[in-house]
XYZ file of C-alpha atoms in Angstrom:
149
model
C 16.826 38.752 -5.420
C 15.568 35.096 -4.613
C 18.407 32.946 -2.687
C 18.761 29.439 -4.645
C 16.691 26.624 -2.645
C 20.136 24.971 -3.104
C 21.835 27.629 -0.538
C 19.035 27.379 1.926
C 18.765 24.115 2.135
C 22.826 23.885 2.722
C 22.567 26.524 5.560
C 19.588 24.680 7.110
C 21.446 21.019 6.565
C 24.759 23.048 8.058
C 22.307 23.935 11.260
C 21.765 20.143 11.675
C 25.161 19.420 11.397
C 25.889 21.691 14.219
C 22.859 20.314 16.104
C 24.243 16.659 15.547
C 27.795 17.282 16.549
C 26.327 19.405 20.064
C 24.291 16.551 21.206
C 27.325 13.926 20.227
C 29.845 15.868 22.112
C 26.974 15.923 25.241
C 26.682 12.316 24.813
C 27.691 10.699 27.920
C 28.251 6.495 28.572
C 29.380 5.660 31.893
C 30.975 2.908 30.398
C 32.541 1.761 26.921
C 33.120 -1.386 25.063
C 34.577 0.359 22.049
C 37.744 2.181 21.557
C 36.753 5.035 20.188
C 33.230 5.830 22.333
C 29.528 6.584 20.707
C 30.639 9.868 19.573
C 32.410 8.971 17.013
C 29.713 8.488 14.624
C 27.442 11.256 15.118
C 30.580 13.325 15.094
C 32.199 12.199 11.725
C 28.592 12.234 10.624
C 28.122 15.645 11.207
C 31.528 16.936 9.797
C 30.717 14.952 6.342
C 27.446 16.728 6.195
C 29.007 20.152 6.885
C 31.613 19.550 4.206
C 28.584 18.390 1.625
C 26.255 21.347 2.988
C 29.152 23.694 2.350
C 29.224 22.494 -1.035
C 25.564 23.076 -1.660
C 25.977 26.978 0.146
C 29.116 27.810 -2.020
C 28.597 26.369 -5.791
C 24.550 25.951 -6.106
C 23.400 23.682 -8.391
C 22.381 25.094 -12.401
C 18.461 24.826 -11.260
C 17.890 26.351 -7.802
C 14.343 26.696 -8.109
C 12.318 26.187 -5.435
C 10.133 22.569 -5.371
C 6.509 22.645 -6.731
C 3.657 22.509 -4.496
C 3.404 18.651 -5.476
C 6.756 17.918 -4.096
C 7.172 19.974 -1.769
C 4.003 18.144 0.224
C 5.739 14.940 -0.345
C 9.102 16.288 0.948
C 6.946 17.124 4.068
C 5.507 13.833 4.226
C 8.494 12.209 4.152
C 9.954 14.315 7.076
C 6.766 13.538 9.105
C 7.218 9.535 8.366
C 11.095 10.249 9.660
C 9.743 12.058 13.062
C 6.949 9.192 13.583
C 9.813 6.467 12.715
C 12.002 8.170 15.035
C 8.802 8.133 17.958
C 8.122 4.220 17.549
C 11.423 2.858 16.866
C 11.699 2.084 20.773
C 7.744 1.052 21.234
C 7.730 -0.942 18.214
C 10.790 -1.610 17.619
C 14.036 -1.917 14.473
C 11.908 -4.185 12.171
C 8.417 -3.078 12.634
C 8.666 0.129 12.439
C 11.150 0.208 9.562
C 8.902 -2.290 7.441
C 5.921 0.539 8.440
C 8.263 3.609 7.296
C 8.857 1.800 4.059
C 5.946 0.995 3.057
C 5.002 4.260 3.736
C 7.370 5.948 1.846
C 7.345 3.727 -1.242
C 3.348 3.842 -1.499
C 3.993 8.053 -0.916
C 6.074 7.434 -4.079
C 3.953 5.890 -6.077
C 4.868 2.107 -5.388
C 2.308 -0.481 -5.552
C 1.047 -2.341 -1.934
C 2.758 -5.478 -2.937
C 6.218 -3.660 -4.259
C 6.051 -1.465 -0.888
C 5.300 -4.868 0.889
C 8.627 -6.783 -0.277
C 10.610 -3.425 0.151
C 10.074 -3.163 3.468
C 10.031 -6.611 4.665
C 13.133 -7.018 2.654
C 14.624 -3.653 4.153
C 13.604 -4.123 7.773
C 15.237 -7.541 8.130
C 18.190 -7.232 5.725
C 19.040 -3.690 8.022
C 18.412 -5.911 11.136
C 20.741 -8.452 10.069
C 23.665 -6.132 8.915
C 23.463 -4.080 11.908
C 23.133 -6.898 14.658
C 25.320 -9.191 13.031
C 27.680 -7.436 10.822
C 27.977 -4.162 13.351
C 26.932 -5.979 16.579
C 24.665 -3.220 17.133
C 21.685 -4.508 19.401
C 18.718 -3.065 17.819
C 14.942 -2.563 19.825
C 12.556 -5.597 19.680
C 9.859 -3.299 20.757
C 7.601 -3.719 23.947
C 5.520 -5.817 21.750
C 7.664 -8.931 20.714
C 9.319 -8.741 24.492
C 6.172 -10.278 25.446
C 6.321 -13.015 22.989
C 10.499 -13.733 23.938
């Protein structure tokens, strides 16, 4: 009997959930500007993805076959562009690296340079905008544009 991709992906998403919500509760700040802490988010992000994974685990959806070859490489691609985004988001920093990602990702769909161009310049600073000024989250410059500041 072949499990549904749709169950194994919910079991593996419900391992990151579990992953997230371990590191949030470890997550220590000596000191706090916000009511409710930095765990917060991680946290409620992690119960929302158990409840959605749990979903996927109990009611599959009509198709649970398993990604051709084609997608599947693409699928691992686009993890690989996450783990590389997640490596130079502090040495390059929020904008840079996000307008790289992007571009990445909308040329590994099938985007043309100058569509994957204005989707990540437009992405990068719109994101940098709504999370500095509309969160007041201070995002990395990168080692890079320190030197220019």
């Amino acid at each position: 009997m072949r499990i549904a991709a749709d169950r194994v992906l919910g079991i593996a998403l419900i391992g990151l959930a579990a992953f997230i919500a371990v590191q949030a509760v470890q997550l220590e700040i000596p000191f706090s500007y916000e009511p409710v802490g930095p765990k917060a988010f991680p946290l409620g992000l992690s119960i929302l993805l158990t409840a959605l994974s749990l979903v996927l685990v109990l009611r599959p959806g009509a198709n649970g076959h398993w990604p051709h070859r084609g997608l599947a490489g693409r699928l691992l691609l686009v993890l690989v562009l996450l783990l590389v985004y997640a490596l130079l988001f502090t040495q390059l920093g929020f904008v840079a690296s996000s307008l790289l990602v992007v571009m990445a990702l909308a040329r590994l769909f099938d985007a043309t340079w100058g569509k994957a161009l204005i989707t990540g310049v437009v992405m990068s600073v719109v994101g940098y905008f709504l999370f500095t000024a509309g969160l007041g989250i201070a995002l990395p410059s990168g080692h890079w544009f320190d030197a220019f500041i």
